[in-house]
DNA sequence: AAAACGCCGGTTTTT
DNA sequence: CCGGCGTTTT
């Protein structure tokens, strides 16, 4: 049994061609992960390369994780020495040990998007700049662009055609960067940019890593930005054993700085590049593949390719025009039900893909009503929730007292009488006397703060110092300690509102994360925990084994596959998005088109395209014409239908919804024991309203308290 | 300092 | 239709 078994000739060649630069153009579903993993196995077993000399880089943790799992099966114990990671975590790891060279300390924290916004707002306020004119969002985007292009504030300043506005932006960027450094904090883009700068400034450090990574593999190369490109280039310079895999048709992150030129001109960049094309698709039927090809064919500037599959024919793509987004959602429910009745399928075989996260709600609502299990990826992220961010901010200042953004966040959360005025005094006094805010907190009177508030501040500082003493203990223990000692928990418990309940549930959820971490990590410090969390996105937690259907954005779906895929919102202004339509750069429409290609090629067996005749956006009704991408699919691959008339529709829904007939709904009262068909036995802890509209809160032993509407809830008294 | 109110503005995709 | 933000009130 050889590593080359079960690989087609092109794949075999890609696996065996180990020396020198190699560009693998891998079409959708052509088995690129398979090639990458087998190539690594080949390097280890046939070429006798030490696993520690191999670096494999992906974009998402999900991809890295999958690759690690497959490698474990393929090469066993040797996989432990492999370095398989995302760009960001690779750089994080390098910086944790090397960042002293750049004047930061290794306990730096990572600022996420909202931390960045906060810091930018702070700066605008200090500079007395109008945040209407200088929208924080715009500024952070601009800064991000600079960083993705490896432009420091100094370099940006030197650009020839900067106008006044640009100059202002660059001034803010400059201050922003100084503040990050003072706070001992890095934003996402810094992880990459600073690593590259470090390599450029310290050749000896670069050399160390060049020596280490004799073989480098990069997945999704079409999504690399300038900074990532340079990182790879520097690392590969010495041994030049660089293998990149990508598909220009799946480049969907140019808005985030990805430069498609990186893949289009790879062969000019690296001398004696070998190019291998993987054109056999193992995922989709011919029909789906052809339709996707017809769409993407309308783009210029493509590498020529012709994907083919052995799965001839297949179902046509079904195109449904719904009345509105509610009808669209019910079409999905109806269709899933039908298929589940007729075929051997499970919930997890279905995915609903949306252009924007705003479309999720209507779909979720109908799935809830219909009792279809689902999971949502993207949208409001777990770690973005207020209560989670609060507890993480506590962690951050414990790990790194210099972090003013987190300090500002929690110094008065929960309320302890330290308002904006006192905060400003602390900041100003510190700035004037060259002390950190945290230092000034030891003697707030010096900053002219009233005794009462001063006492409160000192109390808070003592609290944090106390937590810091405990920072070596379990994260779970520390979390509980913070929640209790700060009064955070109590405040929420006393509130007795729906929102507070949800927050408490989320904190409970967070504690399961910390417990898991405590078991898996051996004595890693708080900084490690924090940065691990900040690099994780919800999509990384996607569990393909759970029998629930999936709702996600088209972007989030890249790299995944499902038997049946709904691509929703096929309307002009939504998909392609109005922003790209209104842009004067035609490339933006092309990117939407590639996104359409990605969405279609997620499907193995069947695609449903849906569009809504009328869609409510921000309370206003929008009537959008069908997406141009629909027109680009030839009729022979399509069959279509429209929403029924109102009368038909309501009677149909009546059946489809299988809503309980009036009178069948039980009345629940406090203390009733009930049985839920998924969560088991529980006790009613509160009832709001009456009849089938009643909102019943039930405490389940393992699930915590769940709110249920009796009309829809699958519960009965026991 | 904190809560309560009312206004404007804005909405793509994410490591 | 939300949420964030500034203004007013307690």
XYZ file of C-alpha atoms (C1' of nucleotides) in Angstrom:
743
model
C 0.000 0.000 0.000
C 1.575 3.218 -1.142
C 0.809 6.810 -0.344
C 0.104 7.265 -4.027
C -2.753 4.790 -4.096
C -6.126 6.364 -4.604
C -4.694 9.443 -6.235
C -5.214 10.395 -9.837
C -2.163 11.000 -12.041
C -2.110 14.775 -11.533
C -2.511 14.395 -7.814
C 0.306 11.874 -7.782
C 2.534 14.248 -9.629
C 1.729 17.033 -7.196
C 2.591 14.783 -4.311
C 5.869 13.624 -5.748
C 7.208 16.882 -7.047
C 8.690 17.988 -3.744
C 11.678 20.164 -4.623
C 11.430 23.744 -5.794
C 8.437 26.006 -6.293
C 5.187 24.324 -7.220
C 1.870 25.918 -8.064
C -1.132 23.651 -7.826
C -4.211 25.079 -9.458
C -6.892 23.126 -7.720
C -10.446 23.585 -8.902
C -13.338 23.336 -6.493
C -13.693 19.858 -5.055
C -10.593 18.532 -6.768
C -9.122 17.016 -3.622
C -6.551 19.617 -2.728
C -6.491 18.833 0.973
C -5.915 15.246 0.007
C -2.973 16.279 -2.110
C -1.528 18.467 0.616
C -1.743 15.800 3.275
C -0.409 13.081 1.023
C 2.400 15.322 -0.052
C 3.399 15.787 3.554
C 3.219 12.049 4.138
C 5.373 11.540 1.074
C 7.931 14.031 2.345
C 8.150 12.218 5.648
C 8.146 8.630 4.494
C 9.808 8.738 1.101
C 12.024 11.786 1.319
C 12.840 11.222 4.969
C 12.164 14.834 5.848
C 11.952 15.511 9.570
C 8.317 16.539 10.277
C 9.507 19.537 12.262
C 10.934 20.961 9.049
C 7.532 21.141 7.403
C 5.209 24.136 7.629
C 1.652 24.001 6.329
C -0.334 27.219 6.373
C -4.070 27.624 5.998
C -6.458 30.523 6.401
C -8.941 29.126 8.846
C -8.490 27.120 11.982
C -11.093 24.797 10.597
C -8.912 23.982 7.615
C -5.855 23.592 9.817
C -7.706 21.312 12.158
C -9.011 19.166 9.376
C -5.571 18.874 7.905
C -4.120 17.919 11.265
C -6.726 15.226 11.725
C -6.123 13.752 8.319
C -2.384 13.855 8.851
C -2.682 12.065 12.114
C -4.348 9.197 10.323
C -1.827 9.283 7.529
C 1.482 9.666 9.336
C 0.577 8.837 12.922
C 2.808 10.061 15.677
C 5.058 12.008 13.306
C 2.227 14.501 12.886
C 2.952 15.898 16.332
C 6.087 17.556 15.077
C 4.475 19.124 12.044
C 3.663 22.809 12.093
C 0.138 23.095 10.694
C -1.459 26.426 11.455
C -3.203 29.494 10.120
C -1.303 32.561 9.037
C -2.385 34.360 12.147
C -1.554 31.649 14.623
C 1.764 30.981 12.910
C 2.731 34.598 13.359
C 1.337 34.672 16.846
C 3.554 31.782 17.785
C 6.611 33.400 16.290
C 5.878 36.731 17.934
C 5.246 35.266 21.364
C 8.856 34.216 21.440
C 10.490 36.970 19.417
C 8.524 40.168 19.964
C 10.976 41.595 22.508
C 13.048 42.608 19.497
C 10.287 44.992 18.475
C 9.849 46.592 21.884
C 6.709 44.781 23.009
C 6.619 42.165 25.731
C 5.500 38.617 25.194
C 2.361 38.934 27.282
C 0.830 41.184 24.629
C -2.900 40.984 24.090
C -4.755 40.900 20.796
C -7.309 43.575 19.995
C -10.322 42.449 18.075
C -12.418 44.543 15.802
C -14.402 46.269 18.516
C -11.312 46.960 20.610
C -9.857 48.672 17.565
C -12.982 50.745 17.159
C -12.803 51.786 20.789
C -9.189 52.799 20.529
C -9.823 54.766 17.365
C -12.746 56.556 19.001
C -10.530 57.427 21.955
C -7.965 58.907 19.611
C -10.545 60.876 17.638
C -11.874 62.348 20.838
C -8.429 63.364 21.996
C -7.622 64.890 18.653
C -10.960 66.652 18.585
C -11.855 65.125 15.267
C -15.429 64.701 14.167
C -16.343 61.028 14.057
C -18.900 61.747 11.350
C -16.254 62.987 9.017
C -13.746 60.457 10.208
C -15.901 57.410 10.654
C -14.088 54.928 12.901
C -15.115 52.106 10.585
C -13.557 53.825 7.588
C -10.416 54.584 9.527
C -9.934 51.045 10.736
C -10.442 49.794 7.204
C -7.875 52.189 5.904
C -5.417 51.224 8.610
C -6.039 47.598 7.849
C -5.325 48.209 4.182
C -2.067 49.913 5.002
C -1.035 47.038 7.210
C -2.006 44.435 4.660
C 0.273 46.246 2.249
C 3.033 46.384 4.829
C 2.912 50.148 5.020
C 3.896 51.614 8.345
C 2.642 55.128 9.137
C 6.009 56.467 7.970
C 5.805 54.649 4.685
C 2.204 55.720 4.187
C 3.191 59.327 4.749
C 5.650 59.179 1.910
C 3.098 58.143 -0.674
C 3.054 60.775 -3.415
C -0.626 61.497 -3.965
C -1.975 61.718 -0.445
C -4.649 64.337 -0.046
C -5.576 66.153 3.142
C -7.961 63.441 4.231
C -5.322 60.775 3.648
C -2.883 62.747 5.752
C -5.363 62.930 8.584
C -5.985 59.208 8.358
C -2.278 58.562 8.455
C -1.924 60.785 11.520
C -4.563 58.754 13.256
C -2.871 55.554 12.080
C 0.394 56.806 13.546
C -1.172 57.574 16.895
C -3.121 54.323 16.814
C 0.039 52.348 16.296
C 1.821 54.144 19.126
C -1.063 53.495 21.418
C -1.156 49.829 20.553
C 2.458 49.629 21.487
C 1.940 51.511 24.745
C -0.898 49.159 25.518
C 1.257 46.199 24.620
C -1.465 45.170 22.211
C -1.554 43.940 18.632
C -4.450 43.924 16.221
C -5.045 41.075 13.785
C -3.165 42.706 10.967
C -0.206 43.450 13.229
C 0.319 39.747 13.728
C 1.318 39.392 10.111
C 2.847 42.810 9.499
C 5.022 42.806 12.587
C 6.299 39.326 11.853
C 7.348 40.450 8.405
C 8.959 43.620 9.795
C 10.761 41.524 12.362
C 12.110 39.230 9.666
C 13.232 42.186 7.629
C 14.951 43.897 10.535
C 16.510 40.854 12.118
C 18.033 38.602 9.474
C 19.331 36.210 12.105
C 15.819 35.547 13.351
C 14.564 35.105 9.825
C 17.339 32.675 9.137
C 16.400 30.620 12.148
C 12.925 30.106 10.765
C 14.138 29.625 7.214
C 16.303 26.801 8.464
C 13.464 25.342 10.371
C 10.914 25.380 7.567
C 12.627 23.550 4.747
C 9.315 22.643 3.147
C 6.434 25.063 3.064
C 2.876 24.469 1.899
C 0.243 27.175 1.594
C -3.444 26.507 1.129
C -5.902 28.969 -0.486
C -3.042 30.947 -1.932
C -5.432 33.083 -3.974
C -6.525 34.703 -0.721
C -3.133 35.935 0.398
C -2.578 39.643 0.813
C 0.700 41.464 0.353
C 1.814 40.941 3.931
C 1.082 37.233 3.831
C 2.709 36.957 0.453
C 5.857 38.580 1.794
C 5.872 36.400 4.863
C 5.876 33.298 2.713
C 8.386 34.747 0.336
C 10.828 35.497 3.140
C 10.428 32.111 4.741
C 10.794 30.211 1.482
C 13.667 32.262 0.137
C 16.354 29.974 1.390
C 15.152 26.507 0.406
C 12.583 27.494 -2.188
C 10.595 24.374 -1.521
C 7.335 26.175 -1.667
C 4.115 24.536 -2.684
C 1.072 26.736 -2.991
C -2.448 25.556 -3.711
C -5.201 27.771 -4.899
C -7.962 28.542 -7.318
C -8.262 32.005 -8.785
C -11.968 31.390 -9.306
C -12.415 31.091 -5.570
C -10.729 34.335 -4.647
C -13.349 36.038 -2.508
C -11.335 38.084 -0.079
C -9.989 40.915 -2.168
C -12.052 43.291 -0.064
C -9.824 42.245 2.776
C -6.656 42.966 0.890
C -6.156 39.651 -0.847
C -4.312 40.182 -4.095
C -5.202 37.804 -6.856
C -1.959 38.712 -8.561
C -0.181 36.610 -5.959
C -1.474 33.494 -7.595
C -1.785 34.776 -11.153
C 1.866 35.707 -11.319
C 3.344 33.073 -9.059
C 5.296 31.630 -11.930
C 6.951 34.960 -12.644
C 7.748 35.368 -8.983
C 9.430 32.066 -8.528
C 11.817 30.870 -11.148
C 11.374 27.403 -12.539
C 7.934 27.033 -11.119
C 6.176 23.844 -11.926
C 2.457 24.104 -12.473
C 0.011 21.286 -11.977
C -3.694 21.553 -12.593
C -6.207 19.470 -10.718
C -9.308 19.506 -12.842
C -11.265 16.485 -11.813
C -14.028 17.395 -9.433
C -15.037 14.702 -6.968
C -17.821 16.597 -5.299
C -20.610 17.821 -7.517
C -22.742 16.499 -10.337
C -22.037 17.628 -13.876
C -25.117 19.820 -13.861
C -24.018 21.804 -10.847
C -20.501 22.060 -12.125
C -21.609 23.249 -15.551
C -23.912 25.857 -14.117
C -21.162 27.147 -11.848
C -18.762 27.256 -14.760
C -21.226 29.162 -16.922
C -21.467 31.812 -14.240
C -17.797 32.248 -13.537
C -17.007 32.188 -17.248
C -18.235 35.769 -17.389
C -15.175 36.945 -15.527
C -12.112 38.115 -17.328
C -8.610 37.580 -16.026
C -8.927 33.906 -15.233
C -6.493 31.081 -15.507
C -7.962 28.832 -18.185
C -9.289 25.591 -16.767
C -11.843 22.952 -17.467
C -13.275 21.103 -14.536
C -14.925 17.779 -15.145
C -16.622 15.117 -13.104
C -17.579 11.501 -13.464
C -20.964 12.239 -11.918
C -22.751 12.818 -15.190
C -26.028 14.673 -15.349
C -27.690 14.977 -11.987
C -30.708 16.972 -10.859
C -31.351 20.343 -12.341
C -30.887 23.373 -10.180
C -34.206 24.388 -8.726
C -35.016 28.074 -8.822
C -37.788 29.347 -6.589
C -39.207 32.838 -6.613
C -40.698 33.557 -3.222
C -43.147 36.293 -2.330
C -40.960 37.594 0.438
C -38.280 36.449 2.833
C -40.799 34.621 4.988
C -42.046 32.643 2.035
C -38.454 31.997 1.057
C -37.783 30.576 4.498
C -40.859 28.365 4.369
C -39.884 27.086 0.979
C -36.694 25.877 2.580
C -38.560 24.219 5.432
C -41.045 22.614 3.070
C -38.333 21.319 0.807
C -36.309 19.857 3.634
C -39.373 18.105 4.995
C -40.210 16.659 1.612
C -36.736 15.362 1.071
C -36.503 13.877 4.533
C -39.782 12.069 3.904
C -38.684 10.608 0.646
C -34.976 10.062 0.904
C -32.406 8.754 3.293
C -31.147 12.137 4.352
C -30.334 13.786 7.628
C -30.556 17.387 8.737
C -26.823 17.771 8.518
C -26.975 17.122 4.783
C -28.520 20.555 4.244
C -26.950 23.981 4.198
C -28.508 27.388 3.718
C -26.101 29.948 2.326
C -26.703 33.680 2.548
C -24.898 36.677 1.181
C -25.339 38.684 4.355
C -25.888 37.749 7.960
C -28.968 39.946 7.991
C -30.801 37.258 6.061
C -30.384 34.747 8.846
C -33.205 35.887 11.043
C -36.172 35.025 8.835
C -34.716 31.628 8.087
C -33.954 30.895 11.701
C -37.439 31.840 12.735
C -39.066 29.421 10.366
C -36.686 26.647 11.361
C -37.484 27.212 15.013
C -41.186 27.150 14.358
C -40.802 23.967 12.423
C -38.586 22.312 14.965
C -35.772 21.723 12.541
C -32.445 21.566 14.337
C -29.920 23.991 12.952
C -26.712 25.787 13.745
C -25.745 29.263 12.705
C -22.213 30.258 11.824
C -21.182 33.853 11.553
C -23.479 36.655 12.552
C -23.174 37.762 16.135
C -20.261 35.794 17.335
C -20.231 34.197 20.714
C -17.117 36.026 21.788
C -18.630 39.307 20.662
C -21.373 39.158 23.223
C -21.219 41.912 25.772
C -20.903 39.694 28.839
C -18.209 37.557 27.244
C -16.268 40.599 26.140
C -16.518 41.954 29.650
C -15.062 38.882 31.256
C -12.380 38.733 28.582
C -11.533 42.366 29.261
C -10.947 41.438 32.886
C -8.662 38.671 31.701
C -6.818 41.042 29.449
C -5.955 43.561 32.117
C -4.956 40.752 34.435
C -2.571 39.452 31.784
C -1.471 42.889 30.691
C -2.048 45.916 32.948
C -1.104 48.286 30.126
C -4.257 47.528 28.155
C -6.207 50.786 28.463
C -9.012 49.717 26.173
C -9.951 46.762 28.348
C -9.347 48.783 31.477
C -11.745 51.452 30.326
C -14.268 48.784 29.506
C -14.409 47.183 32.931
C -13.351 49.919 35.342
C -17.002 50.790 35.759
C -18.557 47.457 34.876
C -20.440 46.683 36.975
C -21.101 50.228 38.110
C -18.820 51.324 40.866
C -19.146 55.056 40.522
C -16.131 55.632 38.322
C -17.431 57.683 35.435
C -15.966 59.407 32.423
C -14.735 62.420 34.361
C -12.666 60.308 36.699
C -11.385 58.251 33.828
C -10.228 61.359 32.016
C -8.440 62.538 35.146
C -6.631 59.240 35.456
C -5.582 59.316 31.832
C -4.464 62.928 31.840
C -2.535 62.698 35.068
C -0.815 59.576 33.836
C 0.110 61.143 30.515
C 1.440 64.261 32.243
C 3.570 62.383 34.714
C 4.730 59.524 32.569
C 2.815 56.967 34.570
C 0.536 54.255 33.341
C -3.130 54.547 34.129
C -2.828 51.482 36.232
C -0.129 53.142 38.325
C -2.186 56.284 38.828
C -4.964 54.085 40.142
C -2.828 53.431 43.220
C -3.004 57.117 44.165
C -6.060 58.624 42.474
C -6.137 61.598 44.848
C -2.983 62.837 43.157
C -4.962 63.110 39.954
C -7.497 65.312 41.678
C -10.173 62.707 42.122
C -12.661 63.053 44.965
C -12.098 60.826 47.975
C -15.201 58.756 47.483
C -14.390 57.900 43.891
C -10.722 57.515 44.779
C -11.623 54.888 47.297
C -13.654 53.064 44.718
C -10.771 53.150 42.269
C -8.353 51.798 44.828
C -10.815 49.064 45.660
C -11.034 48.127 42.008
C -7.276 48.065 41.639
C -6.978 45.820 44.655
C -9.524 43.506 43.099
C -7.512 43.236 39.913
C -4.223 42.792 41.779
C -5.877 40.043 43.685
C -7.009 38.331 40.488
C -3.510 38.607 39.129
C -2.196 36.635 42.090
C -4.606 33.918 41.070
C -3.825 34.046 37.376
C -1.855 30.843 37.589
C -4.917 28.914 38.670
C -7.525 27.305 36.436
C -9.220 29.667 34.029
C -12.529 28.306 35.232
C -11.700 29.111 38.821
C -10.549 32.567 37.858
C -13.698 33.194 35.836
C -15.938 32.256 38.716
C -13.866 34.343 41.064
C -14.155 37.399 38.831
C -17.874 36.952 38.308
C -18.450 36.746 42.025
C -15.975 39.212 43.470
C -16.867 41.973 41.053
C -20.564 41.525 41.670
C -21.107 40.922 37.972
C -22.992 37.721 38.541
C -25.120 39.174 41.270
C -26.085 42.144 39.182
C -27.322 39.916 36.407
C -29.124 37.589 38.764
C -30.995 40.448 40.372
C -32.038 41.930 37.072
C -34.556 39.186 36.332
C -35.041 40.148 32.732
C -34.962 38.015 29.628
C -31.744 39.679 28.512
C -30.059 39.039 31.830
C -31.098 35.391 31.698
C -29.565 35.038 28.264
C -26.374 36.639 29.471
C -26.193 34.243 32.380
C -26.667 31.350 29.981
C -23.884 32.682 27.798
C -21.579 32.950 30.766
C -22.438 29.376 31.617
C -21.539 28.463 28.058
C -18.277 30.327 28.460
C -17.509 28.270 31.536
C -17.807 25.090 29.509
C -15.194 26.539 27.183
C -12.868 27.309 30.062
C -13.380 23.859 31.560
C -12.450 22.262 28.294
C -9.401 24.465 28.066
C -8.348 23.717 31.646
C -8.391 20.010 30.915
C -6.624 20.184 27.577
C -3.931 22.708 28.347
C -1.221 22.054 30.840
C -0.483 25.227 32.718
C -0.612 27.530 29.710
C -0.855 31.102 30.821
C -3.703 33.515 30.469
C -2.210 35.229 27.423
C -2.205 31.943 25.579
C -5.820 31.292 26.422
C -6.788 34.785 25.352
C -5.041 34.712 22.041
C -6.352 31.274 21.260
C -9.829 32.550 21.824
C -9.397 35.662 19.768
C -8.205 33.728 16.749
C -11.100 31.309 16.857
C -14.235 32.009 14.896
C -17.544 30.266 15.246
C -17.073 28.421 12.030
C -14.128 26.634 13.540
C -16.485 24.991 15.967
C -18.519 23.506 13.178
C -19.099 19.912 14.058
C -19.916 17.928 10.946
C -21.208 15.032 13.032
C -23.956 16.916 14.786
C -27.245 16.268 13.064
C -28.310 19.816 12.506
C -28.586 21.781 9.338
C -26.324 24.707 8.805
C -26.940 28.373 8.140
C -23.922 30.376 7.125
C -22.623 33.043 4.814
C -21.258 32.075 1.448
C -17.883 33.279 2.606
C -18.061 31.047 5.626
C -18.912 28.039 3.475
C -15.700 28.036 1.530
C -13.923 24.745 1.905
C -17.064 22.936 3.051
C -19.422 20.649 1.178
C -22.995 19.503 1.624
C -25.260 17.161 -0.325
C -27.991 19.773 -0.608
C -27.435 23.499 -0.680
C -29.850 26.412 -0.648
C -28.392 29.580 -2.063
C -30.720 32.332 -0.931
C -31.347 35.956 -1.731
C -30.589 35.682 -5.445
C -31.434 39.308 -6.037
C -29.685 42.277 -7.498
C -28.447 44.588 -4.723
C -28.220 41.700 -2.340
C -26.248 39.293 -4.480
C -24.400 40.878 -6.156
C -24.409 43.260 -3.262
C -25.377 46.869 -3.930
C -21.979 47.945 -2.745
C -20.263 46.108 -5.546
C -22.846 47.230 -8.094
C -22.339 50.846 -7.150
C -18.607 50.560 -7.034
C -16.694 52.012 -9.944
C -14.365 49.067 -9.833
C -15.767 46.299 -12.055
C -13.561 43.846 -10.201
C -16.029 43.945 -7.362
C -18.782 42.368 -9.405
C -16.318 39.748 -10.520
C -15.631 38.944 -6.914
C -19.332 38.513 -6.240
C -19.448 36.213 -9.213
C -16.652 34.124 -7.810
C -18.577 34.030 -4.578
C -21.498 32.651 -6.528
C -19.191 30.047 -7.993
C -18.019 29.087 -4.522
C -21.602 28.858 -3.259
C -22.768 26.635 -6.111
C -19.810 24.323 -5.927
C -20.433 23.554 -2.244
C -23.226 21.227 -3.343
C -22.760 17.553 -4.056
C -26.194 16.639 -5.363
C -28.658 19.451 -5.478
C -28.784 23.212 -5.463
C -31.825 25.335 -4.718
C -31.651 28.979 -5.663
C -34.174 31.230 -4.028
C -35.108 34.821 -4.454
C -37.744 36.994 -2.824
C -40.067 39.189 -4.876
C -40.221 41.565 -1.965
C -37.728 41.761 0.841
C -38.000 43.867 3.966
C -34.767 45.627 4.706
C -34.635 48.048 7.649
C -38.374 48.106 7.848
C -38.666 49.222 4.240
C -39.866 47.009 1.412
C -37.394 46.450 -1.374
C -38.296 44.982 -4.738
C -35.185 43.708 -6.411
C -34.928 42.072 -9.779
C -33.474 38.584 -10.053
C -29.752 38.340 -9.634
C -27.794 38.579 -12.850
C -26.145 35.351 -11.832
C -29.423 33.544 -12.405
C -29.581 34.902 -15.935
C -26.077 33.615 -16.465
C -27.099 30.035 -15.836
C -28.447 28.509 -19.055
C -32.026 27.281 -18.907
C -31.036 23.734 -19.561
C -29.580 23.483 -16.071
C -32.556 25.074 -14.381
C -36.106 24.326 -13.416
C -38.146 26.924 -11.642
C -41.330 27.639 -9.777
C -43.017 30.520 -8.024
C -44.778 31.083 -4.767
C -48.386 29.991 -4.706
C -51.187 32.497 -4.556
C -52.134 33.787 -1.179
C -55.041 31.331 -0.637
C -53.090 28.295 -1.693
C -50.212 29.471 0.355
C -52.073 29.795 3.607
C -53.713 26.413 3.301
C -50.412 24.906 2.389
C -48.675 26.474 5.334
C -51.479 25.247 7.540
C -50.460 21.733 6.688
C -46.773 22.262 6.440
C -46.488 23.942 9.768
C -48.383 21.197 11.538
C -49.320 23.696 14.137
C -51.249 22.161 17.007
C -55.002 22.601 16.795
C -56.493 24.992 19.317
C -57.398 23.295 22.533
C -54.653 20.777 22.273
C -52.295 23.178 23.954
C -51.788 22.448 27.586
C -51.737 25.119 30.232
C -48.583 25.106 32.252
C -48.135 26.404 35.710
C -45.269 26.918 38.074
C -43.655 23.740 39.285
C -45.143 21.485 36.605
C -42.897 18.700 35.491
C -42.651 18.554 31.729
C -41.039 16.311 29.175
C -39.195 17.853 26.190
C -38.540 15.588 23.253
C -34.904 16.611 23.057
C -33.938 17.940 26.471
C -35.739 15.390 28.620
C -37.518 16.150 31.860
C -37.631 19.626 33.365
C -39.536 21.836 35.763
C -41.542 24.942 34.869
C -39.993 27.898 36.647
C -42.054 30.718 35.196
C -45.024 31.352 32.950
C -45.740 34.557 31.112
C -48.970 35.119 29.253
C -51.575 32.433 28.761
C -52.948 29.953 26.260
C -50.827 28.866 23.353
C -48.954 32.150 23.356
C -47.672 31.570 26.846
C -43.943 31.828 27.320
C -42.899 29.035 29.595
C -39.462 28.909 31.188
C -38.387 25.418 31.975
C -35.327 24.356 33.933
C -33.699 21.265 32.470
C -31.006 19.509 34.476
C -28.406 19.592 31.702
C -29.585 22.476 29.546
C -30.221 25.177 32.094
C -33.306 27.333 31.817
C -34.951 27.446 28.401
C -37.711 29.752 27.289
C -40.361 28.108 25.196
C -43.532 29.267 23.517
C -46.084 26.647 24.401
C -47.632 26.723 20.932
C -44.443 25.541 19.304
C -42.585 23.816 22.090
C -42.379 20.049 21.876
C -43.198 19.595 25.547
C -45.898 17.865 27.495
C -46.746 17.472 31.156
C -45.659 14.331 32.901
C -22.921 59.502 38.040
C -26.613 56.962 36.187
C -30.869 56.310 33.960
C -34.140 57.694 30.449
C -35.135 59.581 26.155
C -34.806 60.675 21.364
C -32.222 61.281 17.404
C -29.642 60.099 13.507
C -27.384 56.885 10.659
C -26.329 52.651 8.563
C -25.954 48.027 7.533
C -21.115 42.724 3.220
C -18.386 39.349 3.408
C -13.913 37.894 8.432
C -8.769 36.143 10.214
C -35.814 48.027 12.317
C -32.132 47.935 15.418
C -28.287 49.985 18.047
C -25.123 53.346 19.234
C -24.655 58.063 20.830
C -25.630 62.536 22.573
C -28.886 65.046 25.339
C -31.812 65.618 29.156
C -33.568 64.356 33.476
C -33.244 62.334 38.134
